Amino acid sequence: MRQTPAQRHRMHHLALQQAELAHAANAHGQTTGTAYELQLAQLHQHRLRLKDLQSVEKKVEAKSALLPEYDAYIDGVLQARPGTQDDVLATVLVWHIDAGNYARALQLADYALASGMSPPDRYNRDLPTIVQDEVAEAILGGKLHGTDAVQVAAQAMALTEHADTPDQAKAKLYKAAGWAILGKTGSHDVDMKTRTLKACKEALPLLQRALQLDSRTGVKKDIERLERRLAKLD
């Protein structure tokens, strides 16, 4: 059932009040409070609903429909930024990535990563790795493209650059960033001769860094083609 405007206002107020109290107390443990407990209960019900769906596509559609139910709570937490572990926010962050809401996901990631937040136990990766993996997959798979892909990749790299994540995950994000600049995806190759000089110069160091981190990341041919294109200009 959709929240009414009054319910959203009350939830936002409760979440903000709860977060401000935690921040004032310099609390860095697990989030507590009425707003959090209510959202945890709602999250449990929503997860049961998603579990009944077998289609990944239908799960994504369901998450897109359910996510607005958490906005009032999330906005209250982001406003106060208490820095406590919040399984609701961490889960909603991942759901926004799944639903393709990358700007909102990275807004949450900015706070979650700065707070040292962990995802719930059912995720076998930490949050920086999830951000790197999922953003890269979206770009490499063509779900995210154009200027949006370039901007999201750059933001994801900035948020996770200093995190201790597997080299493969970091390499995949560098590869995705390079491909985004070139307009390439897993199902759409490009002729480097048609790419602008600026794009080639920006993409090359990203792909070289991807190769440095993971020799099996699949960018050697791209690097060779870019180097030939730039060598001719020199």
Coordinates of N, CA and C in Angstrom, one line a residue:
M1 N 0.8 -1.2 0.0 CA 0.0 0.0 0.0 C 0.9 1.3 0.0
R2 N 0.6 2.2 -0.9 CA 1.3 3.4 -1.0 C 1.2 4.3 0.3
Q3 N 2.3 4.9 0.7 CA 2.2 5.8 1.8 C 1.4 7.1 1.4
T4 N 0.7 7.6 2.3 CA 0.0 8.9 2.0 C 1.0 10.0 2.3
P5 N 0.8 11.2 1.8 CA 1.7 12.4 2.1 C 1.9 12.6 3.6
A6 N 0.9 12.4 4.4 CA 1.0 12.5 5.8 C 1.9 11.4 6.4
Q7 N 1.8 10.2 5.9 CA 2.6 9.1 6.4 C 4.1 9.4 6.0
R8 N 4.3 9.9 4.8 CA 5.7 10.2 4.3 C 6.3 11.3 5.2
H9 N 5.5 12.3 5.5 CA 6.0 13.4 6.3 C 6.3 12.9 7.7
R10 N 5.5 12.1 8.3 CA 5.8 11.5 9.6 C 7.0 10.7 9.6
M11 N 7.2 9.8 8.6 CA 8.4 9.0 8.5 C 9.6 9.8 8.4
H12 N 9.6 10.8 7.5 CA 10.7 11.7 7.4 C 11.1 12.4 8.7
H13 N 10.1 12.8 9.4 CA 10.3 13.5 10.7 C 10.9 12.5 11.7
L14 N 10.4 11.3 11.8 CA 10.9 10.3 12.7 C 12.3 9.9 12.3
A15 N 12.6 9.7 11.0 CA 14.0 9.3 10.6 C 15.0 10.4 10.9
L16 N 14.6 11.6 10.6 CA 15.5 12.8 10.9 C 15.7 12.9 12.4
Q17 N 14.7 12.8 13.2 CA 14.8 12.9 14.6 C 15.7 11.8 15.2
Q18 N 15.5 10.6 14.7 CA 16.3 9.4 15.1 C 17.8 9.6 14.7
A19 N 18.0 10.1 13.5 CA 19.4 10.3 13.0 C 20.1 11.4 13.8
E20 N 19.4 12.5 14.0 CA 20.0 13.6 14.8 C 20.4 13.2 16.2
L21 N 19.5 12.4 16.8 CA 19.9 11.9 18.2 C 21.1 11.0 18.1
A22 N 21.2 10.2 17.1 CA 22.4 9.3 17.0 C 23.6 10.1 16.7
H23 N 23.5 11.1 15.9 CA 24.6 12.0 15.5 C 25.1 12.8 16.8
A24 N 24.1 13.3 17.5 CA 24.5 14.1 18.7 C 25.2 13.2 19.8
A25 N 24.8 12.0 19.8 CA 25.4 11.0 20.8 C 26.7 10.4 20.3
N26 N 27.1 10.8 19.1 CA 28.3 10.3 18.5 C 28.2 8.8 18.4
A27 N 27.1 8.3 18.1 CA 26.9 6.8 18.0 C 27.3 6.3 16.6
H28 N 28.1 5.2 16.7 CA 28.6 4.7 15.4 C 28.3 3.2 15.3
G29 N 27.3 2.7 16.1 CA 26.9 1.3 16.0 C 25.8 1.1 15.1
Q30 N 24.9 0.2 15.5 CA 23.7 -0.2 14.6 C 22.6 0.9 14.8
T31 N 22.0 1.2 13.8 CA 20.8 2.2 13.8 C 19.7 1.6 14.7
T32 N 19.1 2.4 15.5 CA 18.0 2.0 16.3 C 16.9 3.1 16.2
G33 N 15.7 2.8 16.7 CA 14.6 3.8 16.7 C 13.4 3.3 16.0
T34 N 12.3 3.9 16.3 CA 11.0 3.5 15.7 C 11.0 3.6 14.2
A35 N 11.5 4.6 13.6 CA 11.5 4.8 12.2 C 12.3 3.6 11.5
Y36 N 13.4 3.3 12.1 CA 14.2 2.2 11.5 C 13.5 0.9 11.7
E37 N 12.9 0.6 12.8 CA 12.2 -0.7 13.0 C 11.0 -0.8 12.1
L38 N 10.3 0.3 11.8 CA 9.2 0.3 10.9 C 9.7 0.0 9.5
Q39 N 10.8 0.6 9.1 CA 11.3 0.3 7.7 C 11.9 -1.1 7.6
L40 N 12.5 -1.6 8.7 CA 13.0 -2.9 8.6 C 11.9 -3.9 8.4
A41 N 10.8 -3.7 9.1 CA 9.6 -4.6 9.0 C 9.0 -4.5 7.6
Q42 N 9.0 -3.3 7.0 CA 8.5 -3.1 5.6 C 9.4 -3.8 4.7
L43 N 10.7 -3.7 4.9 CA 11.7 -4.3 4.0 C 11.6 -5.9 4.1
H44 N 11.3 -6.4 5.2 CA 11.1 -7.8 5.4 C 10.0 -8.3 4.5
Q45 N 8.8 -7.6 4.6 CA 7.7 -7.9 3.8 C 7.9 -7.8 2.3
H46 N 8.7 -6.8 1.9 CA 9.0 -6.6 0.5 C 9.9 -7.7 0.0
R47 N 10.8 -8.1 0.8 CA 11.8 -9.1 0.4 C 11.0 -10.5 0.2
L48 N 10.0 -10.7 1.1 CA 9.2 -11.9 0.9 C 8.5 -11.9 -0.4
R49 N 8.0 -10.7 -0.7 CA 7.2 -10.5 -2.0 C 8.2 -10.8 -3.2
L50 N 9.4 -10.3 -3.1 CA 10.3 -10.5 -4.2 C 10.8 -11.9 -4.3
K51 N 10.8 -12.6 -3.2 CA 11.2 -14.0 -3.2 C 10.3 -14.9 -4.0
D52 N 9.0 -14.4 -4.0 CA 8.0 -15.2 -4.7 C 8.1 -15.1 -6.3
L53 N 8.9 -14.1 -6.7 CA 9.1 -13.9 -8.1 C 10.3 -14.6 -8.7
Q54 N 10.1 -15.3 -9.8 CA 11.2 -16.1 -10.3 C 12.0 -15.3 -11.4
S55 N 11.3 -14.4 -12.1 CA 11.9 -13.6 -13.2 C 12.7 -12.5 -12.6
V56 N 13.9 -12.4 -13.1 CA 14.8 -11.3 -12.7 C 14.2 -9.9 -13.2
E57 N 13.6 -9.9 -14.4 CA 13.0 -8.7 -14.9 C 11.8 -8.3 -14.0
K58 N 11.0 -9.2 -13.6 CA 9.9 -8.9 -12.7 C 10.4 -8.4 -11.4
K59 N 11.5 -9.0 -10.9 CA 12.0 -8.5 -9.6 C 12.5 -7.1 -9.7
V60 N 13.1 -6.7 -10.8 CA 13.6 -5.4 -11.0 C 12.4 -4.4 -11.1
E61 N 11.3 -4.8 -11.8 CA 10.1 -4.0 -11.9 C 9.5 -3.8 -10.5
A62 N 9.5 -4.9 -9.7 CA 8.9 -4.8 -8.4 C 9.7 -3.8 -7.5
K63 N 11.0 -3.9 -7.6 CA 11.9 -3.0 -6.8 C 11.6 -1.6 -7.2
S64 N 11.5 -1.3 -8.5 CA 11.3 0.1 -8.9 C 10.0 0.6 -8.3
A65 N 9.0 -0.3 -8.2 CA 7.7 0.2 -7.7 C 7.7 0.3 -6.2
L66 N 8.6 -0.5 -5.5 CA 8.6 -0.4 -4.0 C 9.6 0.7 -3.5
L67 N 10.6 1.1 -4.2 CA 11.6 2.0 -3.7 C 11.0 3.3 -3.2
P68 N 10.0 3.9 -3.9 CA 9.5 5.2 -3.3 C 9.0 5.1 -1.9
E69 N 8.7 3.9 -1.4 CA 8.2 3.7 -0.1 C 9.3 4.0 1.0
Y70 N 10.5 4.0 0.5 CA 11.7 4.3 1.4 C 12.2 5.7 1.4
D71 N 11.7 6.5 0.4 CA 12.3 7.8 0.2 C 12.3 8.7 1.4
A72 N 11.1 8.8 2.1 CA 11.0 9.7 3.2 C 12.0 9.3 4.3
Y73 N 12.1 8.0 4.6 CA 13.1 7.6 5.6 C 14.5 7.9 5.2
I74 N 14.8 7.5 4.0 CA 16.2 7.7 3.5 C 16.6 9.2 3.5
D75 N 15.7 10.0 3.0 CA 16.0 11.5 3.0 C 16.2 12.0 4.4
G76 N 15.5 11.5 5.4 CA 15.7 12.0 6.7 C 17.1 11.6 7.2
V77 N 17.5 10.3 6.9 CA 18.9 9.9 7.3 C 19.9 10.7 6.6
L78 N 19.8 10.9 5.3 CA 20.8 11.6 4.5 C 20.9 13.1 5.0
Q79 N 19.8 13.6 5.5 CA 19.8 15.0 6.0 C 20.7 15.1 7.3
A80 N 20.6 14.1 8.2 CA 21.3 14.2 9.4 C 22.6 13.5 9.4
R81 N 22.8 12.5 8.5 CA 24.0 11.7 8.4 C 24.6 11.3 9.7
P82 N 23.9 10.4 10.4 CA 24.4 9.9 11.8 C 25.6 9.0 11.7
G83 N 25.9 8.4 10.6 CA 27.0 7.5 10.5 C 26.9 6.1 11.1
T84 N 25.7 5.7 11.4 CA 25.5 4.4 12.0 C 25.2 3.4 10.9
Q85 N 25.4 2.1 11.3 CA 25.1 1.0 10.3 C 23.6 0.9 10.1
D86 N 23.2 0.9 8.9 CA 21.8 1.0 8.5 C 21.5 0.0 7.4
D87 N 20.9 -1.2 7.8 CA 20.7 -2.2 6.8 C 19.6 -1.9 5.8
V88 N 18.7 -1.0 6.2 CA 17.6 -0.5 5.3 C 18.3 0.3 4.2
L89 N 19.1 1.3 4.5 CA 19.7 2.2 3.5 C 20.6 1.4 2.6
A90 N 21.4 0.4 3.2 CA 22.3 -0.4 2.4 C 21.6 -1.2 1.4
T91 N 20.5 -1.8 1.8 CA 19.7 -2.6 0.9 C 19.1 -1.8 -0.2
V92 N 18.5 -0.7 0.2 CA 17.9 0.2 -0.8 C 18.9 0.7 -1.8
L93 N 20.1 1.0 -1.3 CA 21.2 1.4 -2.2 C 21.3 0.4 -3.4
V94 N 21.4 -0.9 -3.0 CA 21.6 -2.0 -4.0 C 20.4 -2.1 -4.9
W95 N 19.2 -1.9 -4.3 CA 18.0 -2.0 -5.1 C 17.9 -0.9 -6.2
H96 N 18.4 0.3 -5.8 CA 18.4 1.4 -6.8 C 19.4 1.1 -7.9
I97 N 20.5 0.4 -7.6 CA 21.4 0.0 -8.7 C 20.7 -1.0 -9.6
D98 N 20.0 -2.0 -9.0 CA 19.3 -3.0 -9.7 C 18.2 -2.4 -10.6
A99 N 17.6 -1.3 -10.1 CA 16.5 -0.7 -10.9 C 17.0 0.3 -11.9
G100 N 18.3 0.6 -11.9 CA 18.9 1.5 -12.9 C 18.8 2.9 -12.4
N101 N 18.5 3.2 -11.1 CA 18.5 4.5 -10.6 C 19.9 4.9 -10.1
Y102 N 20.8 5.1 -11.0 CA 22.3 5.2 -10.6 C 22.6 6.5 -9.9
A103 N 22.0 7.6 -10.2 CA 22.2 8.8 -9.5 C 21.8 8.7 -8.1
R104 N 20.6 8.2 -7.8 CA 20.2 8.0 -6.4 C 21.0 7.0 -5.7
A105 N 21.4 5.9 -6.4 CA 22.3 4.9 -5.8 C 23.6 5.5 -5.3
L106 N 24.2 6.3 -6.1 CA 25.5 6.9 -5.8 C 25.4 8.0 -4.7
Q107 N 24.2 8.6 -4.7 CA 23.9 9.6 -3.6 C 24.0 8.8 -2.3
L108 N 23.3 7.7 -2.2 CA 23.3 6.8 -1.0 C 24.7 6.3 -0.8
A109 N 25.4 5.9 -1.8 CA 26.7 5.3 -1.7 C 27.7 6.3 -1.1
D110 N 27.6 7.5 -1.5 CA 28.5 8.6 -0.9 C 28.4 8.6 0.6
Y111 N 27.2 8.6 1.1 CA 27.0 8.6 2.6 C 27.4 7.2 3.2
A112 N 27.0 6.1 2.6 CA 27.2 4.8 3.1 C 28.7 4.5 3.2
L113 N 29.4 4.8 2.2 CA 30.9 4.5 2.2 C 31.6 5.4 3.1
A114 N 31.2 6.7 3.2 CA 31.9 7.6 4.2 C 31.6 7.1 5.6
S115 N 30.5 6.4 5.8 CA 30.1 6.0 7.2 C 30.7 4.6 7.5
G116 N 31.4 4.0 6.5 CA 31.9 2.6 6.7 C 30.8 1.6 6.8
M117 N 29.7 1.8 6.1 CA 28.6 0.9 6.2 C 28.8 -0.4 5.5
S118 N 28.2 -1.5 6.1 CA 28.3 -2.8 5.4 C 27.0 -3.2 4.9
P119 N 26.9 -4.0 3.8 CA 25.6 -4.5 3.4 C 25.1 -5.6 4.3
P120 N 23.8 -5.9 4.3 CA 23.3 -7.0 5.1 C 24.1 -8.3 4.8
D121 N 24.0 -9.3 5.7 CA 24.8 -10.5 5.6 C 24.5 -11.3 4.3
R122 N 23.3 -11.1 3.7 CA 23.0 -11.9 2.5 C 23.8 -11.6 1.3
Y123 N 24.5 -10.4 1.4 CA 25.4 -10.0 0.3 C 26.8 -10.5 0.6
N124 N 27.4 -11.2 -0.3 CA 28.8 -11.7 0.0 C 29.9 -10.8 -0.5
R125 N 29.5 -9.5 -0.8 CA 30.6 -8.5 -1.2 C 30.4 -7.3 -0.3
D126 N 31.4 -6.5 -0.1 CA 31.3 -5.3 0.6 C 30.7 -4.2 -0.3
L127 N 30.3 -3.1 0.3 CA 29.6 -2.1 -0.5 C 30.5 -1.5 -1.6
P128 N 31.8 -1.2 -1.4 CA 32.6 -0.6 -2.5 C 32.7 -1.6 -3.7
T129 N 32.8 -2.9 -3.4 CA 32.9 -3.9 -4.4 C 31.5 -4.0 -5.2
I130 N 30.4 -3.9 -4.5 CA 29.1 -3.9 -5.1 C 29.0 -2.8 -6.1
V131 N 29.4 -1.6 -5.6 CA 29.3 -0.4 -6.4 C 30.1 -0.5 -7.7
Q132 N 31.4 -1.0 -7.5 CA 32.3 -1.2 -8.7 C 31.7 -2.2 -9.7
D133 N 31.3 -3.4 -9.1 CA 30.8 -4.4 -10.0 C 29.6 -4.1 -10.7
E134 N 28.6 -3.5 -10.0 CA 27.3 -3.3 -10.6 C 27.3 -2.1 -11.6
V135 N 28.0 -1.1 -11.3 CA 28.1 0.1 -12.2 C 28.8 -0.4 -13.5
A136 N 29.9 -1.1 -13.3 CA 30.7 -1.6 -14.5 C 29.8 -2.5 -15.3
E137 N 29.1 -3.4 -14.7 CA 28.2 -4.3 -15.5 C 27.1 -3.6 -16.3
A138 N 26.6 -2.5 -15.6 CA 25.6 -1.7 -16.3 C 26.1 -1.1 -17.6
I139 N 27.4 -0.6 -17.5 CA 28.0 0.1 -18.6 C 28.4 -0.9 -19.7
L140 N 29.1 -2.0 -19.3 CA 29.6 -3.0 -20.2 C 28.4 -3.7 -20.9
G141 N 27.3 -3.8 -20.2 CA 26.2 -4.5 -20.8 C 25.3 -3.6 -21.6
G142 N 25.6 -2.3 -21.6 CA 24.8 -1.4 -22.4 C 23.6 -0.8 -21.8
K143 N 23.3 -1.1 -20.5 CA 22.2 -0.6 -19.8 C 22.4 0.9 -19.5
L144 N 23.6 1.3 -19.4 CA 23.9 2.7 -19.1 C 24.9 3.1 -20.2
H145 N 24.6 4.2 -20.9 CA 25.5 4.6 -22.0 C 25.5 6.1 -22.2
G146 N 26.3 6.6 -23.1 CA 26.4 8.0 -23.3 C 27.0 8.8 -22.2
T147 N 26.6 10.1 -22.1 CA 27.2 11.0 -21.1 C 26.9 10.5 -19.7
D148 N 25.7 9.9 -19.5 CA 25.3 9.3 -18.2 C 26.3 8.3 -17.8
A149 N 26.7 7.4 -18.7 CA 27.7 6.3 -18.4 C 29.0 6.9 -18.0
V150 N 29.5 7.9 -18.7 CA 30.8 8.6 -18.4 C 30.7 9.2 -17.0
Q151 N 29.6 9.9 -16.7 CA 29.5 10.6 -15.4 C 29.4 9.6 -14.2
V152 N 28.6 8.5 -14.4 CA 28.4 7.6 -13.3 C 29.7 6.8 -13.1
A153 N 30.4 6.4 -14.1 CA 31.6 5.7 -14.0 C 32.6 6.5 -13.2
A154 N 32.7 7.8 -13.6 CA 33.7 8.7 -12.9 C 33.3 8.9 -11.4
Q155 N 32.0 9.0 -11.1 CA 31.6 9.2 -9.7 C 31.9 7.9 -8.9
A156 N 31.6 6.7 -9.5 CA 31.8 5.5 -8.9 C 33.3 5.3 -8.6
M157 N 34.1 5.6 -9.5 CA 35.6 5.5 -9.3 C 36.0 6.4 -8.2
A158 N 35.5 7.7 -8.2 CA 35.9 8.6 -7.1 C 35.5 8.1 -5.7
L159 N 34.3 7.5 -5.7 CA 33.8 7.0 -4.4 C 34.6 5.8 -3.9
T160 N 35.1 5.0 -4.8 CA 35.7 3.7 -4.4 C 37.2 3.5 -4.6
E161 N 37.8 4.6 -5.1 CA 39.2 4.5 -5.6 C 40.1 4.0 -4.4
H162 N 39.9 4.4 -3.2 CA 40.8 4.1 -2.1 C 40.3 2.9 -1.3
A163 N 39.2 2.3 -1.7 CA 38.7 1.2 -1.0 C 39.5 -0.1 -1.3
D164 N 39.6 -0.9 -0.3 CA 40.3 -2.2 -0.5 C 39.4 -3.2 -1.1
T165 N 39.3 -3.2 -2.4 CA 38.4 -4.1 -3.2 C 39.3 -5.0 -4.1
P166 N 38.7 -6.1 -4.5 CA 39.5 -7.0 -5.4 C 39.9 -6.3 -6.7
D167 N 41.1 -6.6 -7.1 CA 41.7 -5.9 -8.3 C 40.7 -6.1 -9.5
Q168 N 40.1 -7.3 -9.6 CA 39.2 -7.6 -10.7 C 38.0 -6.6 -10.8
A169 N 37.5 -6.3 -9.6 CA 36.3 -5.4 -9.6 C 36.8 -4.0 -10.0
K170 N 37.9 -3.6 -9.5 CA 38.4 -2.2 -9.8 C 38.8 -2.1 -11.3
A171 N 39.4 -3.2 -11.8 CA 39.7 -3.2 -13.2 C 38.5 -3.2 -14.1
K172 N 37.5 -3.9 -13.7 CA 36.2 -3.9 -14.5 C 35.6 -2.5 -14.6
L173 N 35.7 -1.7 -13.5 CA 35.2 -0.4 -13.5 C 36.0 0.5 -14.4
Y174 N 37.4 0.4 -14.3 CA 38.2 1.2 -15.2 C 37.9 0.9 -16.7
K175 N 37.8 -0.4 -17.0 CA 37.4 -0.8 -18.3 C 36.1 -0.2 -18.7
A176 N 35.1 -0.2 -17.9 CA 33.8 0.4 -18.2 C 33.9 1.9 -18.4
A177 N 34.7 2.5 -17.6 CA 34.9 4.0 -17.7 C 35.5 4.3 -19.1
G178 N 36.5 3.5 -19.5 CA 37.1 3.7 -20.8 C 36.2 3.4 -21.9
W179 N 35.4 2.3 -21.8 CA 34.4 2.0 -22.9 C 33.3 3.1 -22.9
A180 N 32.9 3.6 -21.8 CA 31.9 4.6 -21.8 C 32.3 5.9 -22.6
I181 N 33.6 6.2 -22.5 CA 34.1 7.4 -23.2 C 34.1 7.1 -24.7
L182 N 34.5 5.8 -25.0 CA 34.5 5.5 -26.5 C 33.2 5.1 -27.1
G183 N 32.2 4.9 -26.2 CA 30.8 4.5 -26.7 C 30.7 3.1 -27.0
K184 N 31.6 2.3 -26.4 CA 31.6 0.8 -26.7 C 30.9 0.1 -25.6
T185 N 30.3 -1.1 -25.9 CA 29.6 -2.0 -25.0 C 30.0 -3.4 -25.4
G186 N 29.6 -4.3 -24.6 CA 29.9 -5.7 -24.8 C 29.3 -6.2 -26.1
S187 N 28.2 -5.6 -26.6 CA 27.5 -6.0 -27.8 C 27.7 -5.0 -29.0
H188 N 28.5 -3.9 -28.7 CA 28.6 -2.9 -29.7 C 30.1 -2.4 -29.7
D189 N 30.9 -2.9 -30.7 CA 32.2 -2.4 -30.9 C 32.3 -1.1 -31.6
V190 N 33.4 -0.4 -31.6 CA 33.5 0.9 -32.3 C 34.8 0.9 -33.1
D191 N 34.8 1.7 -34.1 CA 36.0 1.9 -34.9 C 36.8 3.0 -34.3
M192 N 38.0 2.8 -33.8 CA 38.7 3.8 -33.1 C 39.0 5.0 -34.0
K193 N 39.1 4.8 -35.3 CA 39.3 5.9 -36.2 C 38.2 6.9 -36.2
T194 N 37.0 6.5 -35.8 CA 35.9 7.4 -35.8 C 35.7 8.1 -34.4
R195 N 36.5 7.7 -33.5 CA 36.5 8.3 -32.1 C 37.3 9.6 -32.1
T196 N 36.9 10.6 -31.4 CA 37.6 11.9 -31.3 C 39.0 11.7 -30.7
L197 N 39.9 12.5 -31.0 CA 41.2 12.5 -30.4 C 41.1 12.6 -28.8
K198 N 40.2 13.5 -28.4 CA 40.0 13.7 -27.0 C 39.6 12.4 -26.3
A199 N 38.6 11.7 -26.9 CA 38.1 10.5 -26.4 C 39.1 9.4 -26.3
C200 N 39.9 9.3 -27.3 CA 41.0 8.3 -27.3 C 42.0 8.6 -26.2
K201 N 42.4 9.8 -26.1 CA 43.4 10.2 -25.1 C 42.9 10.0 -23.7
E202 N 41.6 10.2 -23.5 CA 41.0 10.0 -22.1 C 40.8 8.5 -21.8
A203 N 40.4 7.7 -22.8 CA 40.1 6.3 -22.6 C 41.3 5.5 -22.4
L204 N 42.4 5.8 -23.1 CA 43.6 5.0 -23.1 C 44.2 4.7 -21.7
P205 N 44.4 5.7 -20.9 CA 45.0 5.5 -19.5 C 44.0 4.7 -18.6
L206 N 42.7 4.8 -18.8 CA 41.8 4.0 -18.1 C 41.9 2.6 -18.4
L207 N 42.0 2.3 -19.7 CA 42.1 0.9 -20.1 C 43.4 0.3 -19.7
Q208 N 44.5 1.1 -19.8 CA 45.8 0.6 -19.4 C 45.8 0.3 -17.9
R209 N 45.1 1.1 -17.1 CA 45.0 0.8 -15.7 C 44.2 -0.4 -15.4
A210 N 43.2 -0.7 -16.2 CA 42.4 -1.9 -16.1 C 43.3 -3.1 -16.3
L211 N 44.1 -3.0 -17.4 CA 45.0 -4.1 -17.7 C 46.0 -4.3 -16.6
Q212 N 46.5 -3.3 -16.1 CA 47.5 -3.4 -15.0 C 47.0 -4.1 -13.8
L213 N 45.7 -3.8 -13.5 CA 45.0 -4.4 -12.3 C 44.7 -5.9 -12.6
D214 N 44.3 -6.2 -13.8 CA 43.8 -7.5 -14.2 C 44.1 -7.8 -15.6
S215 N 45.1 -8.7 -15.8 CA 45.6 -9.0 -17.2 C 44.6 -9.7 -18.0
R216 N 43.5 -10.2 -17.4 CA 42.4 -10.9 -18.1 C 41.2 -10.1 -18.3
T217 N 41.3 -8.8 -18.1 CA 40.1 -7.9 -18.2 C 39.6 -7.7 -19.6
G218 N 40.3 -8.1 -20.6 CA 39.8 -8.0 -22.0 C 39.9 -6.7 -22.6
V219 N 41.0 -6.0 -22.4 CA 41.2 -4.6 -23.0 C 42.4 -4.5 -23.9
K220 N 43.2 -5.6 -24.0 CA 44.5 -5.5 -24.8 C 44.3 -5.0 -26.2
K221 N 43.3 -5.6 -26.9 CA 43.1 -5.2 -28.3 C 42.7 -3.7 -28.4
D222 N 41.8 -3.3 -27.4 CA 41.4 -1.9 -27.4 C 42.6 -1.0 -27.2
I223 N 43.5 -1.3 -26.3 CA 44.7 -0.5 -26.0 C 45.6 -0.4 -27.3
E224 N 45.8 -1.6 -27.9 CA 46.6 -1.6 -29.2 C 46.0 -0.7 -30.2
R225 N 44.7 -0.8 -30.4 CA 44.0 0.0 -31.4 C 44.1 1.5 -31.1
L226 N 44.0 1.8 -29.9 CA 44.1 3.2 -29.4 C 45.5 3.7 -29.6
E227 N 46.5 2.9 -29.3 CA 47.9 3.3 -29.4 C 48.2 3.5 -30.9
R228 N 47.7 2.7 -31.8 CA 48.0 2.9 -33.2 C 47.3 4.2 -33.7
R229 N 46.1 4.4 -33.2 CA 45.4 5.6 -33.7 C 46.2 6.9 -33.2
L230 N 46.7 6.9 -32.0 CA 47.4 8.1 -31.4 C 48.8 8.2 -32.0
A231 N 49.4 7.0 -32.3 CA 50.7 7.0 -32.9 C 50.7 7.7 -34.3
K232 N 49.7 7.4 -35.1 CA 49.6 8.0 -36.4 C 49.5 9.5 -36.3
L233 N 48.8 10.0 -35.3 CA 48.6 11.4 -35.1 C 49.9 12.1 -34.7
D234 N 50.7 11.4 -33.9 CA 52.0 11.9 -33.5 C 52.9 12.0 -34.7

